[in-house]
Every structure is written in C-alpha cells, then in structure tokens.
Short mmCIF file of C-alpha atoms in Angstrom, two decimals:
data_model
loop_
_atom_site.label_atom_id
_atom_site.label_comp_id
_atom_site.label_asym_id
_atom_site.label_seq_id
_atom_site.Cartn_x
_atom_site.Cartn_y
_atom_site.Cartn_z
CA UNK E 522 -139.14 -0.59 32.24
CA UNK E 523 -142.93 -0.41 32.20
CA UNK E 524 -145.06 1.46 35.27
CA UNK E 525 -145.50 -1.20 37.40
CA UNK E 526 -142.32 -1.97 37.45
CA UNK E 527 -141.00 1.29 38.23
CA UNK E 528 -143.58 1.28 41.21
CA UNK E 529 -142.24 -1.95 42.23
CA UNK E 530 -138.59 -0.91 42.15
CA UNK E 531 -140.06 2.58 44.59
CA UNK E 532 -141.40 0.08 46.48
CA UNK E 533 -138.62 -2.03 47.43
CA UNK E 534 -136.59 1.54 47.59
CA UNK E 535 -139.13 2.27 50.21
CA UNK E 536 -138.40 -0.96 52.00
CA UNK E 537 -134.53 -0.51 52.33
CA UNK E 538 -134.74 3.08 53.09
CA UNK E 539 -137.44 1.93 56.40
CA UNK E 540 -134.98 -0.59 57.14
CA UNK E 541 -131.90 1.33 57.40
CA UNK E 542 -133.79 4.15 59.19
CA UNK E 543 -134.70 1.10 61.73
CA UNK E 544 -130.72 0.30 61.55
CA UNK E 545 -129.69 4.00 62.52
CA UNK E 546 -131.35 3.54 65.95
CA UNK E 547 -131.56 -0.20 66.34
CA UNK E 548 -128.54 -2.01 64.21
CA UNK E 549 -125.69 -3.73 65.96
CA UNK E 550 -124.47 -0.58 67.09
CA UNK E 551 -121.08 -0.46 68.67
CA UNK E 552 -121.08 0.35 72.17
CA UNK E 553 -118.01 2.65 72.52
CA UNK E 554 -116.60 5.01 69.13
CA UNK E 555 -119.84 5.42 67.22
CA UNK E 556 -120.12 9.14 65.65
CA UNK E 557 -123.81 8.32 64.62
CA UNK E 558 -124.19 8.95 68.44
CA UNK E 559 -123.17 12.64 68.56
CA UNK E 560 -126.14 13.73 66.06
CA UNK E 561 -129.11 14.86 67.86
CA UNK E 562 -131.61 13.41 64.87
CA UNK E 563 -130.15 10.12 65.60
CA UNK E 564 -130.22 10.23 69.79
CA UNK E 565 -134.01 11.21 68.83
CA UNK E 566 -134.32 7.70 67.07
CA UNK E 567 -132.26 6.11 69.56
CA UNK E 568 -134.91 6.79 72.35
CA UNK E 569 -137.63 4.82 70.70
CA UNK E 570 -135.66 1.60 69.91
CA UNK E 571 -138.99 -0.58 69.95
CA UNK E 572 -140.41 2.09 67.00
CA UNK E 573 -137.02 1.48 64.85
CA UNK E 574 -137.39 -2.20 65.38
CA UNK E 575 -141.23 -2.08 64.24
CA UNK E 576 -140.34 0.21 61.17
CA UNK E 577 -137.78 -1.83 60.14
CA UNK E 578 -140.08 -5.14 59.72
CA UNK E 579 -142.20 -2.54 57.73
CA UNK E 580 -139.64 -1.91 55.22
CA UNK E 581 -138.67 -5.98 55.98
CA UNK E 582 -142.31 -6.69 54.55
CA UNK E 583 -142.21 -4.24 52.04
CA UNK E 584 -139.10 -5.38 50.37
CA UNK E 585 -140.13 -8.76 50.21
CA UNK E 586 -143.51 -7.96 48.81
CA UNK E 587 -141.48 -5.98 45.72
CA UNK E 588 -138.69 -9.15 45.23
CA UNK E 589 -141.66 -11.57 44.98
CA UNK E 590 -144.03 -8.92 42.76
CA UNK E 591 -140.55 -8.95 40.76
CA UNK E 592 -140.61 -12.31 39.50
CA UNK E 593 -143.84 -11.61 37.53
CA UNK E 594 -142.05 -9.70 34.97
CA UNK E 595 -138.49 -10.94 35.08
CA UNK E 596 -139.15 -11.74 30.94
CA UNK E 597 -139.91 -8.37 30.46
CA UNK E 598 -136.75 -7.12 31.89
CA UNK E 599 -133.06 -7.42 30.95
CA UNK E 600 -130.79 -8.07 33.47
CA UNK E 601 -129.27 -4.82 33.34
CA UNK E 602 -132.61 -3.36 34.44
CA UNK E 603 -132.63 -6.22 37.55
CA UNK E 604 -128.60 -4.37 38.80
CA UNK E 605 -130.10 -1.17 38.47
CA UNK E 606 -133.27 -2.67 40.94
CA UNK E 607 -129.96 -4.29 42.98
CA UNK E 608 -128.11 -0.92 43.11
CA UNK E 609 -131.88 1.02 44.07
CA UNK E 610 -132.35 -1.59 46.82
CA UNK E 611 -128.96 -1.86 48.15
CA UNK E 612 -128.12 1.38 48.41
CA UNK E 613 -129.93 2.94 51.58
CA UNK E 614 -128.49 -0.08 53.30
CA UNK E 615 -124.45 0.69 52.14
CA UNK E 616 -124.92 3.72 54.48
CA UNK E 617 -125.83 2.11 57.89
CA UNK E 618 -124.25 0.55 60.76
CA UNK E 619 -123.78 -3.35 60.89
CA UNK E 620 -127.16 -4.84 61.04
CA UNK E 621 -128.76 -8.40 61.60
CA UNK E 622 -125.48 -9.42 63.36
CA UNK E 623 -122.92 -7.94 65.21
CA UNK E 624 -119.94 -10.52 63.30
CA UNK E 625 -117.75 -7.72 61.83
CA UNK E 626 -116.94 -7.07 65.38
CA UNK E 627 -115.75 -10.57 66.13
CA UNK E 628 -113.81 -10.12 62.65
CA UNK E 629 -112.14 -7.05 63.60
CA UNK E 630 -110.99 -8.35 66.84
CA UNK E 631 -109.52 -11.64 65.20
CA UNK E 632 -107.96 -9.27 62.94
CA UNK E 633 -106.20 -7.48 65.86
CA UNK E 634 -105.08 -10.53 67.68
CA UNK E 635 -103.36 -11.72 64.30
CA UNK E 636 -101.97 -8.04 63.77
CA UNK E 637 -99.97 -8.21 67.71
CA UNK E 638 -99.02 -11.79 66.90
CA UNK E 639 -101.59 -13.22 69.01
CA UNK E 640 -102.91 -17.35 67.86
CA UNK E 641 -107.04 -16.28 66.87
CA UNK E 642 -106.98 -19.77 66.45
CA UNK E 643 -106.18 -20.67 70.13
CA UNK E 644 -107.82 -18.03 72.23
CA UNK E 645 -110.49 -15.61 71.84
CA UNK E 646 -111.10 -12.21 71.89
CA UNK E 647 -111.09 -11.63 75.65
CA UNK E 648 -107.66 -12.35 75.23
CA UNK E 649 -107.01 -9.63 73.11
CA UNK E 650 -108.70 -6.73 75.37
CA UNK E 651 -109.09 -3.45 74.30
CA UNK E 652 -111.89 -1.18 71.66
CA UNK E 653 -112.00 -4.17 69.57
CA UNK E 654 -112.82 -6.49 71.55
CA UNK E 655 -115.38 -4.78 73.76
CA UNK E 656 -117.70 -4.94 71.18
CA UNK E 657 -117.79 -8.57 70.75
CA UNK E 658 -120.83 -10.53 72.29
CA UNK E 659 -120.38 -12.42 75.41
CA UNK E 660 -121.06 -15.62 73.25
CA UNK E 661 -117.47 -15.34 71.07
CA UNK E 662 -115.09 -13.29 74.07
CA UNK E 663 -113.17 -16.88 74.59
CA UNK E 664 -113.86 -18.82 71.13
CA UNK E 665 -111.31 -19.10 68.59
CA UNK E 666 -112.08 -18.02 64.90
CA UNK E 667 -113.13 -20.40 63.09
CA UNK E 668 -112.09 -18.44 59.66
CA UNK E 669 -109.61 -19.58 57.06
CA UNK E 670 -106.17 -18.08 57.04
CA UNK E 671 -106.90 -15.99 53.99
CA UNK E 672 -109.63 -13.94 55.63
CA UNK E 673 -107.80 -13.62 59.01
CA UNK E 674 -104.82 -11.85 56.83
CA UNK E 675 -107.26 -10.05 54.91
CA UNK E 676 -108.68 -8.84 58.18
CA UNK E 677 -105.57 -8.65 59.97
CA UNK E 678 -104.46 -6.22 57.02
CA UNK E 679 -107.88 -4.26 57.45
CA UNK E 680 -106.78 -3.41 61.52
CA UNK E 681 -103.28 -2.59 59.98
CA UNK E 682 -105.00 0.32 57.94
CA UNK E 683 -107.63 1.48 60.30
CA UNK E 684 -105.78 1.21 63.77
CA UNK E 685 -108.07 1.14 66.86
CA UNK E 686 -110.91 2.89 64.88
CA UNK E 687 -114.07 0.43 65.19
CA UNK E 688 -115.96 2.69 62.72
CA UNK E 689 -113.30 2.90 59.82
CA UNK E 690 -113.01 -0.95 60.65
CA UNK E 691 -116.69 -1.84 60.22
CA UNK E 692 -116.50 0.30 56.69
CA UNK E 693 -113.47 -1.11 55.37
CA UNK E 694 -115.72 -4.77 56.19
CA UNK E 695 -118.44 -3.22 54.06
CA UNK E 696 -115.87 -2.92 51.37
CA UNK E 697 -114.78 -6.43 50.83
CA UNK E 698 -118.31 -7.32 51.20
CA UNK E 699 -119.36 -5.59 48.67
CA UNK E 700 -116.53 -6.39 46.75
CA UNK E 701 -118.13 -10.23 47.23
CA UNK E 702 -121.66 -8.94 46.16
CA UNK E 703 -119.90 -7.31 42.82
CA UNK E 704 -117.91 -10.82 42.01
CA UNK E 705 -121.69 -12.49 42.54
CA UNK E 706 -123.65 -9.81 40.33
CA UNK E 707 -121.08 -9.88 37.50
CA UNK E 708 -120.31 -13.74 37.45
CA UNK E 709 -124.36 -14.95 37.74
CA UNK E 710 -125.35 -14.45 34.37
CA UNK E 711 -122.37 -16.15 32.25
CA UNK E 712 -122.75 -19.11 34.42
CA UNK E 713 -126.45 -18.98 33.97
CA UNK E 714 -126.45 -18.77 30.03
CA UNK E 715 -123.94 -21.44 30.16
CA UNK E 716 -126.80 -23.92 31.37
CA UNK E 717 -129.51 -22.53 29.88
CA UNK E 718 -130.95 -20.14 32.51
CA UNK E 719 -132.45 -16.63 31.93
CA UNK E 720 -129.91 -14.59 33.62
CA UNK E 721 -132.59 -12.30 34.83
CA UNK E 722 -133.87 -15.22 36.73
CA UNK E 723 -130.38 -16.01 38.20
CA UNK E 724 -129.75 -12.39 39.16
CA UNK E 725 -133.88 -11.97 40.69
CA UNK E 726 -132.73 -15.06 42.88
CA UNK E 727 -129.01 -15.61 43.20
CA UNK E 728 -128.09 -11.59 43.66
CA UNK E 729 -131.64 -9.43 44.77
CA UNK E 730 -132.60 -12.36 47.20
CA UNK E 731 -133.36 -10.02 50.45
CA UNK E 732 -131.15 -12.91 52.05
CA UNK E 733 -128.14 -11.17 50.35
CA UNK E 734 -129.05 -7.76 50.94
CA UNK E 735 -129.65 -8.43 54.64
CA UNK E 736 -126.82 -10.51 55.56
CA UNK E 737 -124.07 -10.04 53.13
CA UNK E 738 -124.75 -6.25 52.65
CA UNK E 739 -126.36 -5.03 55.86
CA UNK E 740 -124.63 -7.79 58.31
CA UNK E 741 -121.54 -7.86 55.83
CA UNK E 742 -120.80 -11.64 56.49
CA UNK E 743 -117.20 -12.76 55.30
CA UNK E 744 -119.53 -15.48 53.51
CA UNK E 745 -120.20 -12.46 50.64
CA UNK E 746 -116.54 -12.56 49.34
CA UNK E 747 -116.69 -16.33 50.22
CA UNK E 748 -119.55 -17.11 47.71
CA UNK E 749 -118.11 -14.22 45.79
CA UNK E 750 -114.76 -16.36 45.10
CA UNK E 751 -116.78 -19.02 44.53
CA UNK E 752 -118.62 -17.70 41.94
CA UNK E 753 -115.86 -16.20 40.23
CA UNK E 754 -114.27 -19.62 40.45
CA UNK E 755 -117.19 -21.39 38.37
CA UNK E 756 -117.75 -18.36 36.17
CA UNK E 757 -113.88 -18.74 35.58
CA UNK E 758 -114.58 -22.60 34.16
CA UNK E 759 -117.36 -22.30 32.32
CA UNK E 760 -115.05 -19.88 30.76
CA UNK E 761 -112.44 -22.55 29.55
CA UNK E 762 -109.96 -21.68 32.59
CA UNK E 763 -110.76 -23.91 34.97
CA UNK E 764 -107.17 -23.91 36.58
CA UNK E 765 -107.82 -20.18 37.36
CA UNK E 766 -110.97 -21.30 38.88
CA UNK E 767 -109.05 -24.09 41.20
CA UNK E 768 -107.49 -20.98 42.30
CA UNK E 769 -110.00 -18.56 43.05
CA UNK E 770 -112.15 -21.42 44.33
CA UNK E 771 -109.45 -22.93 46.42
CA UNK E 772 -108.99 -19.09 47.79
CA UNK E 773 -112.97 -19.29 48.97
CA UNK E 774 -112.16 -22.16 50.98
CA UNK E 775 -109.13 -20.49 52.92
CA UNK E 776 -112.03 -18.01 53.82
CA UNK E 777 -114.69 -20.60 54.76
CA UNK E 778 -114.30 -24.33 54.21
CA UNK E 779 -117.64 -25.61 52.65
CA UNK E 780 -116.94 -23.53 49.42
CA UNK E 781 -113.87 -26.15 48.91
CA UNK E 782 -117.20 -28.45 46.99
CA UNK E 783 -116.92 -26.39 44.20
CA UNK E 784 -113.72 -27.57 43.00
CA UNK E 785 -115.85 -30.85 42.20
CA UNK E 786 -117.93 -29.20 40.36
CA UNK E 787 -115.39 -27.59 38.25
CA UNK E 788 -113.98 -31.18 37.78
CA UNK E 789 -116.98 -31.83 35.80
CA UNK E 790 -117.57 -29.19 33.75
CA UNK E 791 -113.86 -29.82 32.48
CA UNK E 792 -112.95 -33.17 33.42
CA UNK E 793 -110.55 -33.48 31.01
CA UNK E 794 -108.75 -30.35 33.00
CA UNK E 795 -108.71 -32.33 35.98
CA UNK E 796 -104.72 -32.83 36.06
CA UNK E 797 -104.57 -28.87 36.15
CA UNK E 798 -107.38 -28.36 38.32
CA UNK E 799 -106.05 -30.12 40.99
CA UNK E 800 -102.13 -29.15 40.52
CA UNK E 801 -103.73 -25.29 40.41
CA UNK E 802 -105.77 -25.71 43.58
CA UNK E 803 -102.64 -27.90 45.52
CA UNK E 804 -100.28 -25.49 44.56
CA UNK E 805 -102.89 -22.82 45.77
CA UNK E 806 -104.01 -24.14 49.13
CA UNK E 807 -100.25 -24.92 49.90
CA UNK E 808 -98.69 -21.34 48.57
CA UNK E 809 -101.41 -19.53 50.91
CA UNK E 810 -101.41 -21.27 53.74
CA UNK E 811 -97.77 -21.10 53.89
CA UNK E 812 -97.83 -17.40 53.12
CA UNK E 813 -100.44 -16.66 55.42
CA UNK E 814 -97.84 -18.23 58.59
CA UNK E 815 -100.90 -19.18 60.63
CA UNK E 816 -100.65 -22.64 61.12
CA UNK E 817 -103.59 -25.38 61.05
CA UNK E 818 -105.19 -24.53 63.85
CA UNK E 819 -108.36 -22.93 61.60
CA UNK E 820 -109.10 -26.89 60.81
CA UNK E 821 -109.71 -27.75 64.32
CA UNK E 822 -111.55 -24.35 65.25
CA UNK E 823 -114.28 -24.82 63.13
CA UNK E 824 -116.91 -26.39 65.60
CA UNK E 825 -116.59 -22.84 67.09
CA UNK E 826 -120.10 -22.17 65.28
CA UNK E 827 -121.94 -24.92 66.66
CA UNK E 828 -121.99 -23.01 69.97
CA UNK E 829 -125.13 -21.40 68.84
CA UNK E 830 -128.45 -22.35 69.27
CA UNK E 831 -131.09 -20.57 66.92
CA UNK E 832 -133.93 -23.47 66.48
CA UNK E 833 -133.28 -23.60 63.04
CA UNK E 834 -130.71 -26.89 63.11
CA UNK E 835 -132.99 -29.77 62.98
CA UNK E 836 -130.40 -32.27 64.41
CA UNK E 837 -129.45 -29.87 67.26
CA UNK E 838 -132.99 -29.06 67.48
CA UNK E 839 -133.51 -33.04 67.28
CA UNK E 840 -130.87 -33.53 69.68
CA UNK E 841 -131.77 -31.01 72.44
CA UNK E 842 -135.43 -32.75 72.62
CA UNK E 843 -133.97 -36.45 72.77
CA UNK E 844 -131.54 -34.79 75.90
CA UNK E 845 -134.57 -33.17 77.46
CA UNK E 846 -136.86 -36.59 77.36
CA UNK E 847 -133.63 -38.22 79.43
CA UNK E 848 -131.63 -39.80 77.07
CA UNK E 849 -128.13 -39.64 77.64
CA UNK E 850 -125.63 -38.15 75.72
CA UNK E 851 -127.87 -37.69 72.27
CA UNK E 852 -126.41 -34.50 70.59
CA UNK E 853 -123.16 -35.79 69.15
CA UNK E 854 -124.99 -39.04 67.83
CA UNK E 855 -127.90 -37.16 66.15
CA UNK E 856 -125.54 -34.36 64.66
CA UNK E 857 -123.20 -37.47 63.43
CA UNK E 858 -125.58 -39.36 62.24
CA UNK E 859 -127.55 -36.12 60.28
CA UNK E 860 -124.18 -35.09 58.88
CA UNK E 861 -123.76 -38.72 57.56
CA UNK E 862 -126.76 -38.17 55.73
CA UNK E 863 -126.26 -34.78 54.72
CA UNK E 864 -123.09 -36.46 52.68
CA UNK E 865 -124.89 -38.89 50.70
CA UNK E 866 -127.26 -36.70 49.88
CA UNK E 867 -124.95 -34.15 48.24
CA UNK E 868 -122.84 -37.19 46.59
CA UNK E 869 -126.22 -38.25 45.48
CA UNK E 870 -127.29 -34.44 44.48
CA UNK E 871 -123.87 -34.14 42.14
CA UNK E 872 -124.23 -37.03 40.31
CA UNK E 873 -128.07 -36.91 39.79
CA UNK E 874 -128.66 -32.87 39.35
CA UNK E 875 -129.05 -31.73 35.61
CA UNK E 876 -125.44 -30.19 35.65
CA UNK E 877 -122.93 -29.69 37.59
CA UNK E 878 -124.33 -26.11 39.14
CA UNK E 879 -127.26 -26.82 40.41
CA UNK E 880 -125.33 -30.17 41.86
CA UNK E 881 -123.55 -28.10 43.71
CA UNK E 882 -126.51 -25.80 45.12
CA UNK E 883 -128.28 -28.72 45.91
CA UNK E 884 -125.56 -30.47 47.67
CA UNK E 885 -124.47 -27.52 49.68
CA UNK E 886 -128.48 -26.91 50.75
CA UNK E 887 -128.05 -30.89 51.96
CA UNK E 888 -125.13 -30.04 53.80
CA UNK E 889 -126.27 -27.00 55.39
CA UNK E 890 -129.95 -28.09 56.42
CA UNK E 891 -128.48 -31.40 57.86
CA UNK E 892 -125.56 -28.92 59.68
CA UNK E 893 -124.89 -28.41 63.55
CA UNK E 894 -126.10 -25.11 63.45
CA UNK E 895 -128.02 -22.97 60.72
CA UNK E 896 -127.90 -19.28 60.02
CA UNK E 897 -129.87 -17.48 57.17
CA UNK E 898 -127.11 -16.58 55.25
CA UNK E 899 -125.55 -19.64 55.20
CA UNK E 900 -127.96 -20.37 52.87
CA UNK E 901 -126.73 -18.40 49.92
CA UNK E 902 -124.09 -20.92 49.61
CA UNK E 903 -126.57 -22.98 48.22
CA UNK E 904 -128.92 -20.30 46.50
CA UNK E 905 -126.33 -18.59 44.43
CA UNK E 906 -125.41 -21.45 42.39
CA UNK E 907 -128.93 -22.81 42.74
CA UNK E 908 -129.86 -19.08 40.82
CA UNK E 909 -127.41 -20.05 38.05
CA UNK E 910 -128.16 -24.10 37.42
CA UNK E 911 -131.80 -24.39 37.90
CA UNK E 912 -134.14 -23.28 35.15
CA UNK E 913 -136.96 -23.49 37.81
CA UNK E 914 -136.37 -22.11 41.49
CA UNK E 915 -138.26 -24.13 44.12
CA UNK E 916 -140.81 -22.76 45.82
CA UNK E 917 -139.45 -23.94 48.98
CA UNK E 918 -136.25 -21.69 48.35
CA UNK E 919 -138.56 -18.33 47.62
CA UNK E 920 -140.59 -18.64 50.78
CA UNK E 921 -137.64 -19.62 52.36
CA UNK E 922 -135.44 -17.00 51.82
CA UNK E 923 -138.67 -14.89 52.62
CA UNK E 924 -139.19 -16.52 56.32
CA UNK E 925 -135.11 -16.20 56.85
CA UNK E 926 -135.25 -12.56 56.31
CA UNK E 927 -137.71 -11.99 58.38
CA UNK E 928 -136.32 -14.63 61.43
CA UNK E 929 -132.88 -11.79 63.05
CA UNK E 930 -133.79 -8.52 64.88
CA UNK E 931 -131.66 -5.81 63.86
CA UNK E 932 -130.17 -5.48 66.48
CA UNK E 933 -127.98 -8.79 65.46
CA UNK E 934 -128.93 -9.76 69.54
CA UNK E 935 -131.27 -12.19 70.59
CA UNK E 936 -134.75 -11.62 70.54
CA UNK E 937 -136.56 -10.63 73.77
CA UNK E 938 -140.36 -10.15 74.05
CA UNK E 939 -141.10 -5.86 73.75
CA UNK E 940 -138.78 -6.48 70.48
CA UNK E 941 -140.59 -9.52 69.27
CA UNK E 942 -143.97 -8.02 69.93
CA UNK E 943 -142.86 -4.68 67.64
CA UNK E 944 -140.92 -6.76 65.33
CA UNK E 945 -144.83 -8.44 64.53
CA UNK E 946 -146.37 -5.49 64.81
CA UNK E 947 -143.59 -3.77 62.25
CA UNK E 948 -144.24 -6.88 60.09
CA UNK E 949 -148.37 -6.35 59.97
CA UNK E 950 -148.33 -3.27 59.71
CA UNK E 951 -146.02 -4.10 55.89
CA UNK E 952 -148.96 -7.00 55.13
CA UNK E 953 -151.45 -4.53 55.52
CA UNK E 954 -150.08 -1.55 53.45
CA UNK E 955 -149.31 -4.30 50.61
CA UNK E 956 -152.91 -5.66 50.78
CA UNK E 957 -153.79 -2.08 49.76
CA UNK E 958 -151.80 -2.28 46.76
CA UNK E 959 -152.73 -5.59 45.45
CA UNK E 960 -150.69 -5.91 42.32
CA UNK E 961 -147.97 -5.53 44.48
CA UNK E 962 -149.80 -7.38 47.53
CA UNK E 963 -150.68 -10.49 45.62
CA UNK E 964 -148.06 -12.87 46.74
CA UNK E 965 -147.28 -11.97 50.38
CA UNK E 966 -150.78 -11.68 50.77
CA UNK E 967 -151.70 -15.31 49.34
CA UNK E 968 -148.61 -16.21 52.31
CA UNK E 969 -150.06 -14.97 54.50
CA UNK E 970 -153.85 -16.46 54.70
CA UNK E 971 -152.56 -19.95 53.75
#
C-alpha cells in the first residue's frame, strides 16, 4: 500500500474514532443499566451532548471523504488490503453503544416476550414491562414485531443467555451482526469474480460503504445477518450448490421477508437446479417455521414499519401532500399504486439486468425506493449485490449512500433543532478540514459546490 493510501486509511481511522467518541456521549444510550455512565471521563462527555453530536458529523465527513478518495486507487489494491481498511474503519465503532438507532432495544424486548411465552407478534413491548422494555421508544411500546420467526428465536435465545442485562444484550446483538458483516466480507468477492467484477470494487462498495458501517455495525440492524444469509446464499450457487443456497437464502427470509427475491435469482444462475432449489427452500421454510412454534402471525405484522415517517418514502411523502391539499383518503391508493410499480420494475430489472446479481440489486432498489417507508440501511439490500453484479457502480448509489449516512443523529432519536444546527456545524467543520487536504478533499469537495 502506497503513502496516500496509508493516509487515506488514517483518515477514515480518524473518522470512526470521532464518531464513536460522539457515540460515547450521544449514541442511543440506554436509559437505565449503562456502566459507561459510572466513568467520570464519560459523564464529562455526557454534559456537552450538542459537542458529541457536532464531532461526530466531523468524523461522519471525514469518513466519507476517505471511502470516496478510496475508489481512486481500488486497482492498485488487492482486496485483502480493502478488509484490512474494513477492519481499521470498523473497529473504533465495535466498541460503542448502539448508535444511529435505538432497534436492538426493540429486539431485545421481542426477544423477552418470546422467552416468557408471550405472542411478539400480537402485542408489543408495553406488554412485556420491565428493563427491556423501558428502553424501547414510545413509537414501538404497542407494535408487534414485524421480524421473521428465525430472528425472534435467535433473539429469544440471546435474552435466554444474558437475562435482564440490557448491556450484555446489546453486545451479544453486536455479535450476530457482525457475524452478518463477516458472511458479506467473505462471500463479495467469489460472487464478484463470478460475473466479472474486480472484487476490490465489490468489497469498496458492497462491504466499506459507510452505510454498512453505520447501520449494520454501529446501529447493528438484524438486516446485517439478513443480507449476510443472503449473500452466503448466492455465494453458495455460484458455487455449484444452489440447494444449500435455497437454504441459507430461505433462512434470510425467516429474518426479514424481502431477501426471499434471491431465491429467483439463484433459479437462474442454475436453472437446471430448479427442482432442488425449490424442494431445499420448501423443505426449509416449512422445517423452521415449524421448529420455531411461532405461528404466522410475522406475515400479517409486517406493516408494523410503515408507522414511520422519515421524508424519505416518496409515496408516503406523495401521499401525505395529496391528504394535506384535501383529498380524501390518498395514502393507501398512492402506496398501492407505487408498490404496483415497484413490482414491474423489479420483474422488468431481472429479466433485463446483465446477470442475475445485479437483477437482483436492481430489483430490490425498485422495491425499496417505491416502499411505504425508507430507512438508510434498507438500502444495502440492494447495494450488496449491486457491489457484486455491476462492473460500474452508479453514481447515484455513491452519493447516495453518502447523503444516507449523513441523514440519522446518533442519538437514533429524531432530530430537533440545537442537534440539527451542531449536526451542520459538525458536518462543515469535516468539509473544511478535507478542503485542506485536497487529494483527499477532491470529491466531497466537488459535492459540495455543485
């Protein structure tokens, strides 16, 4: 690795490290049972929230800068140099509290119902009560989980081994996630070569994205051993065993539904398998499910996420404007209408795309944009495989996954103005250090006087 790119791994380094100091003091922190509390370093930082949030979009700004500087030299590294950039980059942010979301709460509280016996399908956390449950946000206390069987056991089995202990809880939840992030890192590049991609592009995109450092390291979103499964699943085909890939795919979708696509694309990159393929994933959904002895009801709870309301759904977005100009009832025809369209234009994406991979990025991103509601990380369903089947990564997905990591506070809370305000300032302040450095600068800089 040549100086300037040792300078640019230091730099994202830099980044993580700012952001996870900004996570120490202004993460989702957990309201009752956090240790970090007790140290007076940290009830120092804790006093000066609006500072954490502000350095934080520094290091935000300055990891960006590096992943874009990155792509400049991605021929000039192998992608064992890009992991060793992943494991640099990742690792201040293994050591904090949740950030960008406070989800592992809601997870650890589902997993408690299903531990006393209690339906998470059928009532939410508020019926639960106790340490787990405090910590969930007002928004989920009486929503059922909207989570596949398979995770609810997985987390249901986390609770079992951690008790009442909200800390060892949100750790064992870094685990799996990580264990998700691994699956993704080691699966990218087969997949990649398979269709003619550099791997070190499909690992720059697919596994450094900040996306996936934010959301399914930091935030540790069930969607990282989701995609993870997923990934495995393809890697698994591509491979010649595509009825192990039914499997592992088919276990993706018992965690979150939309990864339940991929078993199409498996189809076609052994269609002659497709007798195994779809005895594997039958045999598969129906031996889990059944083993798993909670029910259904996960089919019917999954409008649960539509609840939210982030601006980032253009038919809810669409929707709420039509309702607000007076005309009645326009939400549910607007969201049916854009997930209509969201269809065809995957069927159209998997049948047109130039293989089956990036067909199945492309259709997800159709499926997702055109969605009831839209959170940053859902978009890694679409840009991992994108990473691995595209030969050329749109620029709309770069800048895109550089707007998204920028859009959450830390905090995982909505936004309110003080935070906003230091959350720009934070986010300046990282333009105007990178303009000093303009090898590094270039492309963030070019952004940002557009």
């Amino acid at each position: 690795m040549g100086r300037p790119d040792l300078l640019n791994r230091t730099l994202g380094f830099a980044g993580s490290v700012a952001i996870a100091l900004g996570g120490l003091a202004a993460g989702a922190l957990p309201e009752r049972g956090d240790p970090l509390a007790h140290w007076p370093v940290i009830r120092e930082l804790r006093s000066f929230p609006l500072v954490a949030i502000a350095g934080a979009y520094v290091g935000l700004a300055l990891l960006c800068g590096a992943w874009l500087r990155l792509r400049r030299t991605l021929d000039e590294q192998s992608p064992s140099d890009l992991v060793r950039t992943l494991l640099c980059w990742a690792g201040p942010l293994v050591l904090v509290p949740p950030m960008f979301s406070q989800d592992v709460y809601s997870y650890l509280a589902q997993g408690a119902m299903v531990h006393e016996g209690l339906d998470a399908y059928k009532h939410g956390p508020a019926y639960l009560g106790g340490p787990f449950a405090a910590e969930v946000p007002a928004i989920w206390q009486n929503t059922p989980a909207p989570y596949g069987p398979l995770f609810l056991r997985a987390a249901a089995a986390v609770v079992n081994v951690t008790g009442a202990h909200v800390t060892l809880g949100v750790l064992a939840f870094r685990l799996i996630s990580l264990a998700g992030v691994v699956m993704i890192v080691l699966c990218l590049p087969g997949i990649a070569t398979r269709f003619g991609v550099p791997p070190q592009r499909a690992i720059w995109f697919g596994a450094l994205n900040p996306l996936l450092l934010l959301h399914l390291i930091a935030g540790m979103h069930n969607d990282a051993i989701m995609v993870g499964l997923m990934t495995a699943g393809i890697y698994a085909a591509v491979r010649h065993h595509p009825a192990l890939g039914a499997v592992l795919i088919t276990a993706a979708a018992l965690i979150k539904a939309p990864a339940a696509l991929a078993l199409l694309t498996i189809l076609m990159i052994a269609p002659r398998a497709w007798l195994r393929i779809g005895a594997a994933a039958t045999a598969s959904a129906a031996g889990l499910q059944l083993a798993s002895g909670l029910g259904t009801g996960w089919i019917g709870a999954m409008h649960t996420p539509t609840t939210v309301r982030n601006g980032l759904s253009f038919s809810t977005d669409l929707g709420l404007l039509l309702g607000a100009l007076g005309w009645p009832g326009p939400m549910d025809i607007i969201r049916t209408a854009a997930g209509v369209v969201g269809c065809l234009l995957a069927g159209w994406a998997l049948l047109r795309a130039p293989n089956p991979v990036a067909g199945l990025g492309l259709a997800l991103s159709s499926i997702i944009l055109l969605g009831p509601v839209v959170h940053p990380w859902y978009l890694l369903w679409a840009f991992v495989p994108l990473a691995a089947g595209l030969r050329r990564v749109p620029q709309a997905a770069v800048w895109g996954s550089v707007g998204l990591s920028l859009f959450l506070l830390p905090t995982g809370a909505p936004g309110y103005p003080e935070a906003v305000v230091a959350a720009t300032v934070g986010t300046v302040a990282g333009l105007l250090y990178l303009r000093m450095r303009p090898p590094v600068a270039a492309p963030l800089a070019a952004a940002a006087t557009s």
